[in-house]
Amino acid sequence: MKENHTIIRQEYDIIKNDFARAGEASSNIKKILRQLGIDSAKIRKTAIATYEAEMNIVIHSNGGKIIFSISEDKIKIGAHDRGPGIKDIGLAMQEGYSTASNKVRELGFGAGMGLPNIKRCADNLTIDSKEGEYTRLDMEILL
Protein backbone atom coordinates (compact mmCIF):
# COMPACT_ATOMS: atom_id res chain seq x y z
CA MET A 1 0.00 0.00 0.00
CA LYS A 2 1.37 3.38 -1.03
CA GLU A 3 1.70 5.95 1.75
CA ASN A 4 0.49 9.47 1.11
CA HIS A 5 3.05 11.87 2.61
CA THR A 6 2.33 15.50 3.37
CA ILE A 7 4.82 17.65 1.50
CA ILE A 8 3.99 20.98 3.17
CA ARG A 9 1.64 21.98 5.99
CA GLN A 10 1.04 25.56 7.13
CA GLU A 11 -1.45 27.42 9.31
CA TYR A 12 -2.52 31.04 9.03
CA ASP A 13 -4.30 32.99 11.77
CA ILE A 14 -7.27 34.92 10.43
CA ILE A 15 -8.52 37.89 12.43
CA LYS A 16 -12.12 39.09 12.58
CA ASN A 17 -12.77 42.25 10.53
CA ASP A 18 -9.10 42.53 9.44
CA PHE A 19 -9.85 43.55 5.85
CA ALA A 20 -6.33 44.99 5.44
CA ARG A 21 -4.75 41.52 5.70
CA ALA A 22 -7.66 39.55 4.25
CA GLY A 23 -6.48 37.44 1.34
CA GLU A 24 -2.89 36.98 2.57
CA ALA A 25 -3.30 33.30 3.38
CA SER A 26 -4.81 32.46 -0.01
CA SER A 27 -2.12 34.54 -1.74
CA ASN A 28 0.68 32.75 0.14
CA ILE A 29 -0.80 29.34 -0.65
CA LYS A 30 -1.05 30.30 -4.33
CA LYS A 31 2.67 31.22 -4.34
CA ILE A 32 3.63 27.91 -2.72
CA LEU A 33 1.61 25.94 -5.29
CA ARG A 34 3.28 27.86 -8.15
CA GLN A 35 6.73 27.11 -6.69
CA LEU A 36 5.81 23.42 -6.55
CA GLY A 37 4.82 23.49 -10.22
CA ILE A 38 1.19 22.53 -9.63
CA ASP A 39 -1.17 22.73 -12.64
CA SER A 40 -2.53 26.29 -13.05
CA ALA A 41 -6.18 25.13 -13.08
CA LYS A 42 -5.68 23.43 -9.70
CA ILE A 43 -3.96 26.54 -8.35
CA ARG A 44 -6.87 28.69 -9.51
CA LYS A 45 -9.48 26.44 -7.87
CA THR A 46 -7.48 26.34 -4.64
CA ALA A 47 -6.93 30.11 -4.58
CA ILE A 48 -10.63 30.89 -5.15
CA ALA A 49 -11.86 28.40 -2.56
CA THR A 50 -9.28 29.52 0.01
CA TYR A 51 -9.98 33.21 -0.56
CA GLU A 52 -13.73 32.70 -0.12
CA ALA A 53 -13.18 30.69 3.08
CA GLU A 54 -10.72 33.28 4.38
CA MET A 55 -13.18 36.12 3.74
CA ASN A 56 -15.96 34.17 5.47
CA ILE A 57 -13.76 33.96 8.58
CA VAL A 58 -12.96 37.70 8.42
CA ILE A 59 -16.60 38.69 7.89
CA HIS A 60 -18.66 36.19 9.85
CA SER A 61 -16.56 34.80 12.72
CA ASN A 62 -14.63 35.84 15.80
CA GLY A 63 -11.43 34.69 14.09
CA GLY A 64 -9.94 31.39 13.07
CA LYS A 65 -7.36 29.58 10.99
CA ILE A 66 -6.70 28.52 7.44
CA ILE A 67 -4.86 25.19 7.47
CA PHE A 68 -3.13 24.23 4.23
CA SER A 69 -1.43 20.99 3.33
CA ILE A 70 -0.40 19.31 0.14
CA SER A 71 0.47 15.70 -0.47
CA GLU A 72 1.24 13.72 -3.60
CA ASP A 73 -2.40 13.43 -4.64
CA LYS A 74 -4.33 16.32 -3.07
CA ILE A 75 -4.41 19.82 -1.66
CA LYS A 76 -6.27 20.13 1.62
CA ILE A 77 -7.63 23.39 2.99
CA GLY A 78 -9.25 23.71 6.39
CA ALA A 79 -11.06 26.88 7.39
CA HIS A 80 -11.84 26.61 11.08
CA ASP A 81 -13.35 29.46 13.05
CA ARG A 82 -14.85 30.44 16.37
CA GLY A 83 -18.09 32.34 16.24
CA PRO A 84 -21.79 32.24 15.59
CA GLY A 85 -21.75 29.14 13.39
CA ILE A 86 -24.15 28.56 10.52
CA LYS A 87 -27.79 28.14 11.53
CA ASP A 88 -28.93 26.53 8.26
CA ILE A 89 -26.12 25.14 6.08
CA GLY A 90 -28.52 24.29 3.23
CA LEU A 91 -29.72 27.89 3.09
CA ALA A 92 -26.14 29.22 3.34
CA MET A 93 -25.20 27.11 0.30
CA GLN A 94 -27.75 28.93 -1.89
CA GLU A 95 -26.26 31.55 -4.21
CA GLY A 96 -27.11 35.06 -3.05
CA TYR A 97 -28.03 34.14 0.51
CA SER A 98 -26.03 36.28 2.94
CA THR A 99 -26.02 37.29 6.57
CA ALA A 100 -23.34 39.97 5.99
CA SER A 101 -23.95 43.38 7.56
CA ASN A 102 -24.63 46.48 5.48
CA LYS A 103 -21.16 47.76 6.46
CA VAL A 104 -19.53 44.65 4.96
CA ARG A 105 -21.66 44.92 1.81
CA GLU A 106 -20.62 48.57 1.41
CA LEU A 107 -17.02 47.30 1.31
CA GLY A 108 -17.97 45.07 -1.62
CA PHE A 109 -18.18 41.77 0.23
CA GLY A 110 -21.00 39.56 1.49
CA ALA A 111 -22.77 38.86 -1.81
CA GLY A 112 -23.69 35.35 -0.71
CA MET A 113 -21.39 33.57 -3.17
CA GLY A 114 -18.70 32.34 -0.76
CA LEU A 115 -19.92 28.84 0.05
CA PRO A 116 -21.32 28.18 -3.46
CA ASN A 117 -17.95 29.20 -4.97
CA ILE A 118 -16.09 26.98 -2.53
CA LYS A 119 -18.34 24.04 -3.43
CA ARG A 120 -17.74 24.64 -7.16
CA CYS A 121 -13.95 24.71 -6.74
CA ALA A 122 -13.45 21.87 -4.26
CA ASP A 123 -13.53 18.22 -5.29
CA ASN A 124 -14.60 17.31 -1.76
CA LEU A 125 -16.17 19.61 0.83
CA THR A 126 -17.44 18.98 4.33
CA ILE A 127 -19.00 21.60 6.56
CA ASP A 128 -19.49 21.16 10.28
CA SER A 129 -20.99 23.96 12.32
CA LYS A 130 -22.39 24.38 15.80
CA GLU A 131 -24.47 27.45 16.44
CA GLY A 132 -22.78 29.86 18.84
CA GLU A 133 -19.48 27.97 18.75
CA TYR A 134 -17.72 27.25 15.44
CA THR A 135 -17.74 26.46 11.74
CA ARG A 136 -15.29 24.05 10.13
CA LEU A 137 -14.92 23.77 6.36
CA ASP A 138 -12.61 21.05 5.09
CA MET A 139 -12.00 20.87 1.38
CA GLU A 140 -9.83 18.88 -0.98
CA ILE A 141 -8.62 19.63 -4.48
CA LEU A 142 -7.44 16.41 -6.11
CA LEU A 143 -4.20 16.51 -8.09
PDB file of C-alpha atoms in Angstrom:
ATOM      1  CA  MET A   1       0.000   0.000   0.000  1.00  0.00           C
ATOM      2  CA  LYS A   2       1.371   3.379  -1.033  1.00  0.00           C
ATOM      3  CA  GLU A   3       1.698   5.948   1.753  1.00  0.00           C
ATOM      4  CA  ASN A   4       0.489   9.472   1.108  1.00  0.00           C
ATOM      5  CA  HIS A   5       3.052  11.865   2.606  1.00  0.00           C
ATOM      6  CA  THR A   6       2.325  15.496   3.366  1.00  0.00           C
ATOM      7  CA  ILE A   7       4.820  17.655   1.503  1.00  0.00           C
ATOM      8  CA  ILE A   8       3.986  20.977   3.170  1.00  0.00           C
ATOM      9  CA  ARG A   9       1.636  21.981   5.988  1.00  0.00           C
ATOM     10  CA  GLN A  10       1.036  25.557   7.131  1.00  0.00           C
ATOM     11  CA  GLU A  11      -1.448  27.420   9.310  1.00  0.00           C
ATOM     12  CA  TYR A  12      -2.516  31.036   9.027  1.00  0.00           C
ATOM     13  CA  ASP A  13      -4.295  32.989  11.772  1.00  0.00           C
ATOM     14  CA  ILE A  14      -7.269  34.922  10.427  1.00  0.00           C
ATOM     15  CA  ILE A  15      -8.517  37.892  12.433  1.00  0.00           C
ATOM     16  CA  LYS A  16     -12.120  39.085  12.576  1.00  0.00           C
ATOM     17  CA  ASN A  17     -12.765  42.247  10.525  1.00  0.00           C
ATOM     18  CA  ASP A  18      -9.100  42.526   9.436  1.00  0.00           C
ATOM     19  CA  PHE A  19      -9.846  43.553   5.855  1.00  0.00           C
ATOM     20  CA  ALA A  20      -6.331  44.993   5.437  1.00  0.00           C
ATOM     21  CA  ARG A  21      -4.750  41.515   5.697  1.00  0.00           C
ATOM     22  CA  ALA A  22      -7.664  39.546   4.251  1.00  0.00           C
ATOM     23  CA  GLY A  23      -6.476  37.438   1.342  1.00  0.00           C
ATOM     24  CA  GLU A  24      -2.886  36.981   2.568  1.00  0.00           C
ATOM     25  CA  ALA A  25      -3.299  33.297   3.378  1.00  0.00           C
ATOM     26  CA  SER A  26      -4.806  32.463  -0.013  1.00  0.00           C
ATOM     27  CA  SER A  27      -2.120  34.541  -1.743  1.00  0.00           C
ATOM     28  CA  ASN A  28       0.680  32.752   0.141  1.00  0.00           C
ATOM     29  CA  ILE A  29      -0.804  29.339  -0.650  1.00  0.00           C
ATOM     30  CA  LYS A  30      -1.048  30.295  -4.332  1.00  0.00           C
ATOM     31  CA  LYS A  31       2.673  31.222  -4.336  1.00  0.00           C
ATOM     32  CA  ILE A  32       3.634  27.908  -2.724  1.00  0.00           C
ATOM     33  CA  LEU A  33       1.615  25.943  -5.289  1.00  0.00           C
ATOM     34  CA  ARG A  34       3.282  27.855  -8.151  1.00  0.00           C
ATOM     35  CA  GLN A  35       6.729  27.114  -6.686  1.00  0.00           C
ATOM     36  CA  LEU A  36       5.810  23.421  -6.549  1.00  0.00           C
ATOM     37  CA  GLY A  37       4.820  23.491 -10.222  1.00  0.00           C
ATOM     38  CA  ILE A  38       1.189  22.532  -9.630  1.00  0.00           C
ATOM     39  CA  ASP A  39      -1.169  22.730 -12.639  1.00  0.00           C
ATOM     40  CA  SER A  40      -2.535  26.288 -13.050  1.00  0.00           C
ATOM     41  CA  ALA A  41      -6.182  25.135 -13.081  1.00  0.00           C
ATOM     42  CA  LYS A  42      -5.683  23.426  -9.701  1.00  0.00           C
ATOM     43  CA  ILE A  43      -3.957  26.539  -8.348  1.00  0.00           C
ATOM     44  CA  ARG A  44      -6.874  28.690  -9.506  1.00  0.00           C
ATOM     45  CA  LYS A  45      -9.482  26.437  -7.875  1.00  0.00           C
ATOM     46  CA  THR A  46      -7.481  26.341  -4.639  1.00  0.00           C
ATOM     47  CA  ALA A  47      -6.932  30.114  -4.581  1.00  0.00           C
ATOM     48  CA  ILE A  48     -10.626  30.891  -5.150  1.00  0.00           C
ATOM     49  CA  ALA A  49     -11.862  28.404  -2.556  1.00  0.00           C
ATOM     50  CA  THR A  50      -9.278  29.518   0.009  1.00  0.00           C
ATOM     51  CA  TYR A  51      -9.980  33.214  -0.560  1.00  0.00           C
ATOM     52  CA  GLU A  52     -13.734  32.704  -0.117  1.00  0.00           C
ATOM     53  CA  ALA A  53     -13.176  30.694   3.080  1.00  0.00           C
ATOM     54  CA  GLU A  54     -10.722  33.280   4.384  1.00  0.00           C
ATOM     55  CA  MET A  55     -13.181  36.117   3.737  1.00  0.00           C
ATOM     56  CA  ASN A  56     -15.956  34.172   5.468  1.00  0.00           C
ATOM     57  CA  ILE A  57     -13.759  33.959   8.579  1.00  0.00           C
ATOM     58  CA  VAL A  58     -12.961  37.698   8.418  1.00  0.00           C
ATOM     59  CA  ILE A  59     -16.599  38.688   7.888  1.00  0.00           C
ATOM     60  CA  HIS A  60     -18.661  36.190   9.855  1.00  0.00           C
ATOM     61  CA  SER A  61     -16.564  34.801  12.721  1.00  0.00           C
ATOM     62  CA  ASN A  62     -14.625  35.839  15.796  1.00  0.00           C
ATOM     63  CA  GLY A  63     -11.430  34.687  14.092  1.00  0.00           C
ATOM     64  CA  GLY A  64      -9.944  31.395  13.074  1.00  0.00           C
ATOM     65  CA  LYS A  65      -7.365  29.581  10.987  1.00  0.00           C
ATOM     66  CA  ILE A  66      -6.700  28.515   7.439  1.00  0.00           C
ATOM     67  CA  ILE A  67      -4.857  25.194   7.470  1.00  0.00           C
ATOM     68  CA  PHE A  68      -3.129  24.226   4.228  1.00  0.00           C
ATOM     69  CA  SER A  69      -1.432  20.990   3.332  1.00  0.00           C
ATOM     70  CA  ILE A  70      -0.400  19.313   0.139  1.00  0.00           C
ATOM     71  CA  SER A  71       0.473  15.697  -0.467  1.00  0.00           C
ATOM     72  CA  GLU A  72       1.242  13.719  -3.596  1.00  0.00           C
ATOM     73  CA  ASP A  73      -2.400  13.430  -4.643  1.00  0.00           C
ATOM     74  CA  LYS A  74      -4.334  16.317  -3.074  1.00  0.00           C
ATOM     75  CA  ILE A  75      -4.406  19.824  -1.659  1.00  0.00           C
ATOM     76  CA  LYS A  76      -6.272  20.127   1.617  1.00  0.00           C
ATOM     77  CA  ILE A  77      -7.626  23.391   2.991  1.00  0.00           C
ATOM     78  CA  GLY A  78      -9.254  23.706   6.392  1.00  0.00           C
ATOM     79  CA  ALA A  79     -11.061  26.885   7.393  1.00  0.00           C
ATOM     80  CA  HIS A  80     -11.836  26.608  11.079  1.00  0.00           C
ATOM     81  CA  ASP A  81     -13.354  29.461  13.045  1.00  0.00           C
ATOM     82  CA  ARG A  82     -14.854  30.438  16.369  1.00  0.00           C
ATOM     83  CA  GLY A  83     -18.089  32.342  16.244  1.00  0.00           C
ATOM     84  CA  PRO A  84     -21.785  32.241  15.586  1.00  0.00           C
ATOM     85  CA  GLY A  85     -21.752  29.136  13.394  1.00  0.00           C
ATOM     86  CA  ILE A  86     -24.150  28.560  10.519  1.00  0.00           C
ATOM     87  CA  LYS A  87     -27.793  28.143  11.529  1.00  0.00           C
ATOM     88  CA  ASP A  88     -28.933  26.526   8.262  1.00  0.00           C
ATOM     89  CA  ILE A  89     -26.116  25.139   6.082  1.00  0.00           C
ATOM     90  CA  GLY A  90     -28.515  24.293   3.231  1.00  0.00           C
ATOM     91  CA  LEU A  91     -29.715  27.894   3.092  1.00  0.00           C
ATOM     92  CA  ALA A  92     -26.141  29.220   3.339  1.00  0.00           C
ATOM     93  CA  MET A  93     -25.195  27.111   0.302  1.00  0.00           C
ATOM     94  CA  GLN A  94     -27.746  28.925  -1.893  1.00  0.00           C
ATOM     95  CA  GLU A  95     -26.264  31.549  -4.212  1.00  0.00           C
ATOM     96  CA  GLY A  96     -27.108  35.058  -3.046  1.00  0.00           C
ATOM     97  CA  TYR A  97     -28.025  34.141   0.513  1.00  0.00           C
ATOM     98  CA  SER A  98     -26.025  36.280   2.938  1.00  0.00           C
ATOM     99  CA  THR A  99     -26.022  37.294   6.567  1.00  0.00           C
ATOM    100  CA  ALA A 100     -23.341  39.971   5.995  1.00  0.00           C
ATOM    101  CA  SER A 101     -23.954  43.380   7.561  1.00  0.00           C
ATOM    102  CA  ASN A 102     -24.626  46.483   5.477  1.00  0.00           C
ATOM    103  CA  LYS A 103     -21.162  47.760   6.456  1.00  0.00           C
ATOM    104  CA  VAL A 104     -19.534  44.647   4.960  1.00  0.00           C
ATOM    105  CA  ARG A 105     -21.664  44.923   1.808  1.00  0.00           C
ATOM    106  CA  GLU A 106     -20.616  48.571   1.406  1.00  0.00           C
ATOM    107  CA  LEU A 107     -17.017  47.304   1.312  1.00  0.00           C
ATOM    108  CA  GLY A 108     -17.966  45.070  -1.623  1.00  0.00           C
ATOM    109  CA  PHE A 109     -18.177  41.768   0.227  1.00  0.00           C
ATOM    110  CA  GLY A 110     -21.005  39.558   1.491  1.00  0.00           C
ATOM    111  CA  ALA A 111     -22.775  38.860  -1.810  1.00  0.00           C
ATOM    112  CA  GLY A 112     -23.685  35.348  -0.707  1.00  0.00           C
ATOM    113  CA  MET A 113     -21.393  33.570  -3.165  1.00  0.00           C
ATOM    114  CA  GLY A 114     -18.698  32.336  -0.757  1.00  0.00           C
ATOM    115  CA  LEU A 115     -19.917  28.842   0.051  1.00  0.00           C
ATOM    116  CA  PRO A 116     -21.322  28.182  -3.461  1.00  0.00           C
ATOM    117  CA  ASN A 117     -17.954  29.199  -4.971  1.00  0.00           C
ATOM    118  CA  ILE A 118     -16.092  26.979  -2.529  1.00  0.00           C
ATOM    119  CA  LYS A 119     -18.338  24.041  -3.432  1.00  0.00           C
ATOM    120  CA  ARG A 120     -17.738  24.644  -7.158  1.00  0.00           C
ATOM    121  CA  CYS A 121     -13.949  24.710  -6.736  1.00  0.00           C
ATOM    122  CA  ALA A 122     -13.451  21.873  -4.262  1.00  0.00           C
ATOM    123  CA  ASP A 123     -13.527  18.221  -5.292  1.00  0.00           C
ATOM    124  CA  ASN A 124     -14.600  17.308  -1.764  1.00  0.00           C
ATOM    125  CA  LEU A 125     -16.172  19.614   0.828  1.00  0.00           C
ATOM    126  CA  THR A 126     -17.436  18.979   4.330  1.00  0.00           C
ATOM    127  CA  ILE A 127     -19.000  21.598   6.564  1.00  0.00           C
ATOM    128  CA  ASP A 128     -19.493  21.160  10.277  1.00  0.00           C
ATOM    129  CA  SER A 129     -20.992  23.958  12.323  1.00  0.00           C
ATOM    130  CA  LYS A 130     -22.388  24.378  15.799  1.00  0.00           C
ATOM    131  CA  GLU A 131     -24.472  27.451  16.438  1.00  0.00           C
ATOM    132  CA  GLY A 132     -22.784  29.864  18.840  1.00  0.00           C
ATOM    133  CA  GLU A 133     -19.477  27.974  18.746  1.00  0.00           C
ATOM    134  CA  TYR A 134     -17.725  27.246  15.443  1.00  0.00           C
ATOM    135  CA  THR A 135     -17.736  26.462  11.743  1.00  0.00           C
ATOM    136  CA  ARG A 136     -15.295  24.047  10.126  1.00  0.00           C
ATOM    137  CA  LEU A 137     -14.915  23.773   6.365  1.00  0.00           C
ATOM    138  CA  ASP A 138     -12.606  21.052   5.088  1.00  0.00           C
ATOM    139  CA  MET A 139     -12.003  20.866   1.383  1.00  0.00           C
ATOM    140  CA  GLU A 140      -9.829  18.884  -0.983  1.00  0.00           C
ATOM    141  CA  ILE A 141      -8.622  19.630  -4.480  1.00  0.00           C
ATOM    142  CA  LEU A 142      -7.441  16.414  -6.111  1.00  0.00           C
ATOM    143  CA  LEU A 143      -4.199  16.511  -8.086  1.00  0.00           C
TER     144      LEU A 143
END
